[in-house]
Rosetta silent file (secondary structure, phi, psi, omega in degrees, C-alpha in Angstrom):
SEQUENCE: MAIAEVIKYDGAINQRWLIYRYQNQEINDKSKLIVGPGQIGVLVHGGKVEHIYESGTYTLSSENFPFLKGLNKKVYGGNVPYTLEVYFINRTMKLDMLWGTNDPIQIIDPQFKVKVKIRARGQYALRINNYQFLLTNLVGALGSKGLIEFDLVNNLFRALINTKVKTIISKYILEQKVS
SCORE:     score description
SCORE:     0.000 S_00000001
   1 L     0.000  122.260  179.635    0.000    0.000    0.000 S_00000001
   2 L   -83.162  145.836  177.165    1.531    3.305   -1.083 S_00000001
   3 L   -73.271  -42.614  176.147    1.278    6.334    1.150 S_00000001
   4 L  -139.655  159.215 -179.851    0.899    8.623   -1.855 S_00000001
   5 L  -130.020  164.980  176.951    0.781    7.971   -5.568 S_00000001
   6 E  -104.541  124.557 -177.288    1.689    9.689   -8.798 S_00000001
   7 E  -111.231  117.627  176.902   -1.281   10.303  -11.084 S_00000001
   8 L  -156.801  164.043  177.624   -0.556   10.984  -14.753 S_00000001
   9 L  -111.422  110.696  179.160   -1.612    9.925  -18.218 S_00000001
  10 L  -105.888    8.341 -172.980    1.204    8.362  -20.181 S_00000001
  11 L   -63.471 -143.756 -173.466   -1.003    6.667  -22.728 S_00000001
  12 L   -54.090  126.678  177.252   -1.325    7.367  -26.391 S_00000001
  13 L   -80.936  -21.871 -179.065    0.859   10.210  -27.578 S_00000001
  14 L   -67.181  177.813 -177.217   -1.211   10.501  -30.758 S_00000001
  15 L   -95.153   16.402 -177.574   -4.208   12.782  -31.024 S_00000001
  16 L   -75.139  -27.338 -176.415   -6.810    9.981  -31.091 S_00000001
  17 E   -87.097  144.254  177.409   -7.710   10.241  -27.399 S_00000001
  18 E  -112.070  -48.464 -178.169  -10.009   12.962  -26.103 S_00000001
  19 E  -136.129  134.910  173.089  -10.660   12.026  -22.457 S_00000001
  20 E  -124.305  130.288  176.862   -8.921    9.589  -20.130 S_00000001
  21 E  -103.016  122.299  177.372  -10.331    8.752  -16.699 S_00000001
  22 L   -63.498  130.475 -168.893   -7.747    7.696  -14.132 S_00000001
  23 L   -70.990  -34.548 -176.852   -8.865    4.280  -12.922 S_00000001
  24 L   -85.060  122.979  178.119   -8.115    4.547   -9.191 S_00000001
  25 L  -102.732   -3.502  178.756  -10.630    6.691   -7.284 S_00000001
  26 L   -94.514   64.684 -174.096   -9.140    5.926   -3.842 S_00000001
  27 L   -84.012  126.182 -179.022   -6.534    8.675   -4.071 S_00000001
  28 L   -75.701  156.276  174.671   -4.551    9.279   -0.895 S_00000001
  29 L   -59.992  143.590  178.282   -3.858   12.692    0.602 S_00000001
  30 L    71.661   17.359  174.209   -0.661   14.349   -0.696 S_00000001
  31 L   -71.589  153.948 -178.828   -0.660   12.373   -3.968 S_00000001
  32 E   -99.043  134.866  174.271    0.982   14.064   -6.941 S_00000001
  33 E  -110.416  123.148  177.664   -0.919   14.961  -10.099 S_00000001
  34 E  -114.193  116.807  178.844    1.202   15.457  -13.206 S_00000001
  35 E  -105.788  118.656 -175.875   -0.576   17.084  -16.149 S_00000001
  36 L   -77.919  170.277  176.729    1.449   16.840  -19.344 S_00000001
  37 L   -61.806  139.527 -179.350    1.776   19.366  -22.162 S_00000001
  38 L    78.967   10.966 -179.990   -1.351   19.547  -24.297 S_00000001
  39 E  -123.843  161.161  169.760   -3.484   18.179  -21.460 S_00000001
  40 E  -127.490  137.537  174.722   -5.878   19.496  -18.850 S_00000001
  41 E  -104.592  132.204 -179.641   -6.447   17.689  -15.567 S_00000001
  42 E  -121.722  124.898 -179.911   -9.938   17.868  -14.056 S_00000001
  43 E  -101.734  123.289  178.538  -10.562   16.846  -10.457 S_00000001
  44 E  -112.530  122.710 -178.421  -14.085   15.687   -9.600 S_00000001
  45 E  -129.164  126.227 -179.732  -14.901   15.406   -5.908 S_00000001
  46 L    64.252   29.570  178.700  -18.292   14.438   -4.567 S_00000001
  47 L    82.211    3.018 -179.690  -19.756   14.390   -8.071 S_00000001
  48 E  -124.214  146.818  175.118  -18.778   18.016   -8.841 S_00000001
  49 E   -68.007  117.902 -177.013  -15.897   19.486  -10.786 S_00000001
  50 E   -96.700  -37.583 -176.636  -13.689   20.856   -8.051 S_00000001
  51 E  -156.701  145.784  175.114  -10.620   22.059   -9.917 S_00000001
  52 E  -115.567  125.979 -175.460   -9.169   22.323  -13.427 S_00000001
  53 E  -110.163  131.843  172.516   -5.378   21.977  -13.697 S_00000001
  54 L   -79.417 -178.933  177.397   -3.163   23.278  -16.506 S_00000001
  55 L   -57.683  135.187  179.565    0.131   21.522  -17.422 S_00000001
  56 E   148.345 -173.138  179.285    2.355   21.045  -14.366 S_00000001
  57 E  -115.789  134.491 -175.463    2.750   19.102  -11.107 S_00000001
  58 E  -135.817  151.166  173.825    0.301   19.497   -8.220 S_00000001
  59 E  -102.040  125.078 -176.400   -0.204   18.035   -4.733 S_00000001
  60 L   -92.902  142.722  173.759   -3.760   16.848   -4.143 S_00000001
  61 L  -101.753  136.227 -177.880   -5.644   17.133   -0.876 S_00000001
  62 L  -147.003  158.325  175.325   -7.950   14.287    0.028 S_00000001
  63 L   -83.855   -0.873 -179.585   -9.775   12.930    3.054 S_00000001
  64 L   -88.213  104.255  176.477   -8.145    9.552    2.359 S_00000001
  65 L   -99.618  128.328 -171.606   -5.310    9.083    4.803 S_00000001
  66 L   -55.138  -33.225 -176.271   -3.388    5.870    4.108 S_00000001
  67 L   -79.079  -17.875 -179.820   -3.319    4.749    7.726 S_00000001
  68 L  -104.817   -5.630 -174.929   -7.088    5.161    8.150 S_00000001
  69 H   -59.286  -42.824  179.354   -8.171    3.754    4.766 S_00000001
  70 H   -62.246  -41.182  178.240   -8.593    0.206    6.109 S_00000001
  71 H   -66.043  -44.359  177.998  -10.728    1.441    8.998 S_00000001
  72 H   -59.279  -41.263 -179.652  -12.843    3.611    6.692 S_00000001
  73 H   -63.295  -38.374  179.158  -13.440    0.649    4.379 S_00000001
  74 H   -66.832  -40.342 -179.786  -14.682   -1.466    7.283 S_00000001
  75 H   -66.918  -37.632 -175.004  -17.052    1.260    8.440 S_00000001
  76 L  -103.430   32.504  172.471  -18.444    1.852    4.911 S_00000001
  77 L    65.523   36.766  177.273  -18.907   -1.778    3.862 S_00000001
  78 L    89.410    0.028  179.674  -15.640   -2.246    1.976 S_00000001
  79 L  -110.338  150.226  172.924  -15.795    1.059    0.092 S_00000001
  80 L   -85.373  124.901 -174.951  -13.756    4.215    0.540 S_00000001
  81 L   -74.828  -18.951 -175.396  -16.248    7.012    1.290 S_00000001
  82 L  -112.924   91.773 -178.928  -14.058    9.818   -0.075 S_00000001
  83 L  -100.953  148.051  172.906  -13.444    9.257   -3.759 S_00000001
  84 E  -124.229  135.488  173.936  -11.718   11.566   -6.202 S_00000001
  85 E  -109.928  135.226  177.554  -12.013   11.197   -9.947 S_00000001
  86 E  -119.785  125.084  177.245   -9.267   12.560  -12.169 S_00000001
  87 E  -114.274  139.725  172.484   -9.882   13.124  -15.866 S_00000001
  88 E  -109.567  129.435 -178.131   -7.261   14.077  -18.416 S_00000001
  89 E  -118.120  132.803  179.186   -8.571   16.007  -21.422 S_00000001
  90 E   -76.268  120.373 -179.439   -6.657   16.454  -24.671 S_00000001
  91 L   -94.465   -5.784 -177.559   -6.420   20.181  -25.466 S_00000001
  92 L   -69.617  156.273 -179.853   -4.778   19.847  -28.860 S_00000001
  93 L   -85.386  127.231  177.215   -6.784   20.720  -31.946 S_00000001
  94 E   -94.511  113.669 -170.544   -7.945   17.737  -33.948 S_00000001
  95 E   -92.449  -24.044 -170.607   -7.928   18.907  -37.567 S_00000001
  96 E  -101.692   46.431  177.040   -9.039   15.893  -39.597 S_00000001
  97 E   -86.230  117.344 -175.261  -12.630   15.482  -38.439 S_00000001
  98 E  -105.457  150.175  174.846  -14.640   14.452  -41.504 S_00000001
  99 E  -141.282  161.091  176.730  -18.360   14.541  -42.138 S_00000001
 100 E  -172.314  152.223 -179.937  -20.590   13.701  -45.083 S_00000001
 101 L   -69.266  135.170 -179.007  -24.226   13.042  -45.842 S_00000001
 102 L   -68.740  -42.943  179.185  -25.121    9.374  -45.420 S_00000001
 103 L  -130.633  154.418 -176.642  -27.646    9.380  -48.199 S_00000001
 104 L   -67.648  151.642  174.698  -28.231   11.885  -51.002 S_00000001
 105 E   -87.210  125.397 -179.768  -30.632   14.793  -50.676 S_00000001
 106 E   -98.622  122.449 -177.372  -33.317   14.490  -53.345 S_00000001
 107 E  -135.921  147.212  173.734  -34.458   17.827  -54.769 S_00000001
 108 E   -86.096  120.919  178.511  -36.388   18.882  -57.850 S_00000001
 109 L   -62.958  124.179 -174.932  -34.164   21.153  -59.944 S_00000001
 110 L   -65.823  -26.602 -177.465  -36.078   24.459  -60.258 S_00000001
 111 L   -88.167  -45.642 -173.435  -34.945   25.134  -63.845 S_00000001
 112 L   -98.676   -7.708  177.363  -35.084   21.693  -65.482 S_00000001
 113 L    56.577   39.750  175.514  -37.813   20.170  -63.252 S_00000001
 114 L  -121.551  153.905  178.893  -35.935   16.876  -62.770 S_00000001
 115 E   -78.427  128.133  176.945  -35.084   15.083  -59.574 S_00000001
 116 E  -121.060  151.031  177.731  -31.414   15.448  -58.639 S_00000001
 117 E  -109.998  124.500 -175.905  -29.487   13.794  -55.866 S_00000001
 118 E  -116.711  137.805  174.196  -27.094   16.028  -53.950 S_00000001
 119 L  -121.541  157.249  176.930  -24.413   14.996  -51.499 S_00000001
 120 L  -139.933  146.457  175.239  -22.264   17.134  -49.249 S_00000001
 121 E  -154.000  160.160 -178.722  -19.072   16.444  -47.323 S_00000001
 122 E  -170.532 -168.061 -177.015  -16.401   18.397  -45.567 S_00000001
 123 E  -138.748  145.113  176.689  -13.887   18.647  -42.800 S_00000001
 124 E  -140.947  166.325  178.026  -13.866   20.475  -39.478 S_00000001
 125 E  -112.188  153.333 -179.043  -11.560   20.941  -36.514 S_00000001
 126 E  -135.706  129.064  171.121  -12.345   20.266  -32.882 S_00000001
 127 L  -141.977  137.534 -177.443  -10.762   21.631  -29.731 S_00000001
 128 L   -85.509  126.934  176.792  -12.331   21.550  -26.280 S_00000001
 129 L  -110.390  -36.408 -177.930  -12.641   24.931  -24.554 S_00000001
 130 L  -106.345   90.620 -173.484  -15.264   24.299  -21.872 S_00000001
 131 H   -68.150  -37.810 -179.322  -13.940   21.285  -19.955 S_00000001
 132 H   -65.891  -42.980  177.191  -16.605   21.341  -17.250 S_00000001
 133 H   -61.089  -42.812  179.546  -19.402   21.345  -19.832 S_00000001
 134 H   -59.757  -46.974 -178.347  -17.742   18.448  -21.637 S_00000001
 135 H   -67.402  -44.596 -175.346  -17.525   16.363  -18.482 S_00000001
 136 H   -74.225  -30.548 -175.137  -20.997   17.079  -17.162 S_00000001
 137 H  -103.377  -27.591 -176.358  -22.844   16.728  -20.473 S_00000001
 138 H  -104.386  -48.917 -175.236  -20.843   14.278  -22.568 S_00000001
 139 H   -63.652  -41.397  177.642  -18.889   11.951  -20.301 S_00000001
 140 H   -60.728  -35.009 -179.320  -21.915   11.133  -18.163 S_00000001
 141 H   -76.352  -23.934 -176.459  -23.847   10.256  -21.306 S_00000001
 142 H   -91.527   -0.533  175.246  -21.076    8.034  -22.665 S_00000001
 143 L    90.248 -158.975 -171.505  -20.910    5.787  -19.626 S_00000001
 144 L  -102.815   34.633  178.225  -17.990    4.608  -17.564 S_00000001
 145 L   -69.037  144.259  179.168  -15.383    4.104  -20.244 S_00000001
 146 L   -79.465  -24.757 -177.479  -11.821    4.793  -19.156 S_00000001
 147 E  -137.153  127.143  176.183  -10.809    6.243  -22.533 S_00000001
 148 E  -115.734  127.552 -179.086  -12.913    8.254  -24.963 S_00000001
 149 E  -100.291  160.521  178.793  -11.481    8.861  -28.418 S_00000001
 150 H   -57.424  -32.822 -177.650  -12.195   11.665  -30.872 S_00000001
 151 H   -59.715  -38.128  179.213  -13.857    9.135  -33.210 S_00000001
 152 H   -64.288  -43.552  178.813  -16.696    8.576  -30.753 S_00000001
 153 H   -69.516  -38.226  178.398  -17.354   12.319  -30.488 S_00000001
 154 H   -60.239  -39.759  178.089  -16.962   12.713  -34.251 S_00000001
 155 H   -63.342  -38.269  176.944  -19.745   10.156  -34.775 S_00000001
 156 H   -64.780  -46.530 -179.236  -22.032   12.173  -32.484 S_00000001
 157 H   -68.096  -36.540 -178.460  -21.249   15.421  -34.292 S_00000001
 158 H   -59.158  -41.191  178.834  -21.482   13.812  -37.718 S_00000001
 159 H   -64.416  -42.508  178.021  -25.121   12.881  -37.092 S_00000001
 160 H   -64.612  -44.933 -179.007  -25.940   16.447  -35.963 S_00000001
 161 H   -62.194  -44.904 -179.301  -24.110   18.008  -38.909 S_00000001
 162 H   -58.758  -42.885  179.675  -25.839   15.723  -41.430 S_00000001
 163 H   -63.273  -47.109 -178.024  -29.271   16.640  -40.135 S_00000001
 164 H   -67.957  -43.817 -175.905  -28.571   20.387  -40.203 S_00000001
 165 H   -63.476  -42.776  179.771  -26.741   20.378  -43.541 S_00000001
 166 H   -58.961  -43.868  179.783  -29.504   18.541  -45.370 S_00000001
 167 H   -65.554  -46.379 -177.275  -32.078   21.073  -44.185 S_00000001
 168 H   -64.594  -46.138 -177.963  -29.900   24.101  -44.954 S_00000001
 169 H   -64.611  -48.989 -178.551  -28.865   22.939  -48.443 S_00000001
 170 H   -64.164  -39.285  178.230  -32.336   21.949  -49.574 S_00000001
 171 H   -63.754  -44.347 -179.894  -33.857   25.156  -48.191 S_00000001
 172 H   -62.636  -45.917 -178.733  -31.201   27.306  -49.895 S_00000001
 173 H   -62.340  -42.196 -178.844  -31.597   25.578  -53.271 S_00000001
 174 H   -70.572  -43.055 -178.041  -35.382   25.898  -53.195 S_00000001
 175 H   -70.908  -39.619 -178.254  -35.488   29.502  -51.958 S_00000001
 176 H   -89.238   -4.624 -179.380  -32.735   30.778  -54.252 S_00000001
 177 L    54.651   47.482  179.450  -33.885   28.615  -57.182 S_00000001
 178 L   -78.263  130.853  179.906  -30.349   27.296  -57.715 S_00000001
 179 L   -96.814    0.000    0.000  -30.122   24.943  -60.668 S_00000001
């Protein structure tokens, strides 16, 4: 049993990961948190975002004292009552996020009066700015996965983009009478 531990994310160096949840929630008092370059560390205590850490090394305060942990577990039925969750969020910009319509948009050409099928596709970039919003609204919805990759979020956004783009394109073509 360690008195204190070092908490950091050494995983994938590539840009595929978006959020990593540190697996151990029984973090002892005076443990070290190391947030690497291009990362943000988010500390969740009691179900609320307590602190957001930039790159650097930090000492965490916790109610978990190593010498009392065994006693606390006995009192609380084998569980530690004071849990801390640490999330690491990738702050780098992901540039190659692709989208495209799944099926063609069918529109009657205003000039030639024939049915045409239109497709649209493109590319967008994604960078997280509001870390608390991301954790409270997205991570809770995605379940208890330890690692969330950009691809999972891209699939969510792709569905939203497709719905909006189809409406916007068809409305523009009809209103402007684009042939």
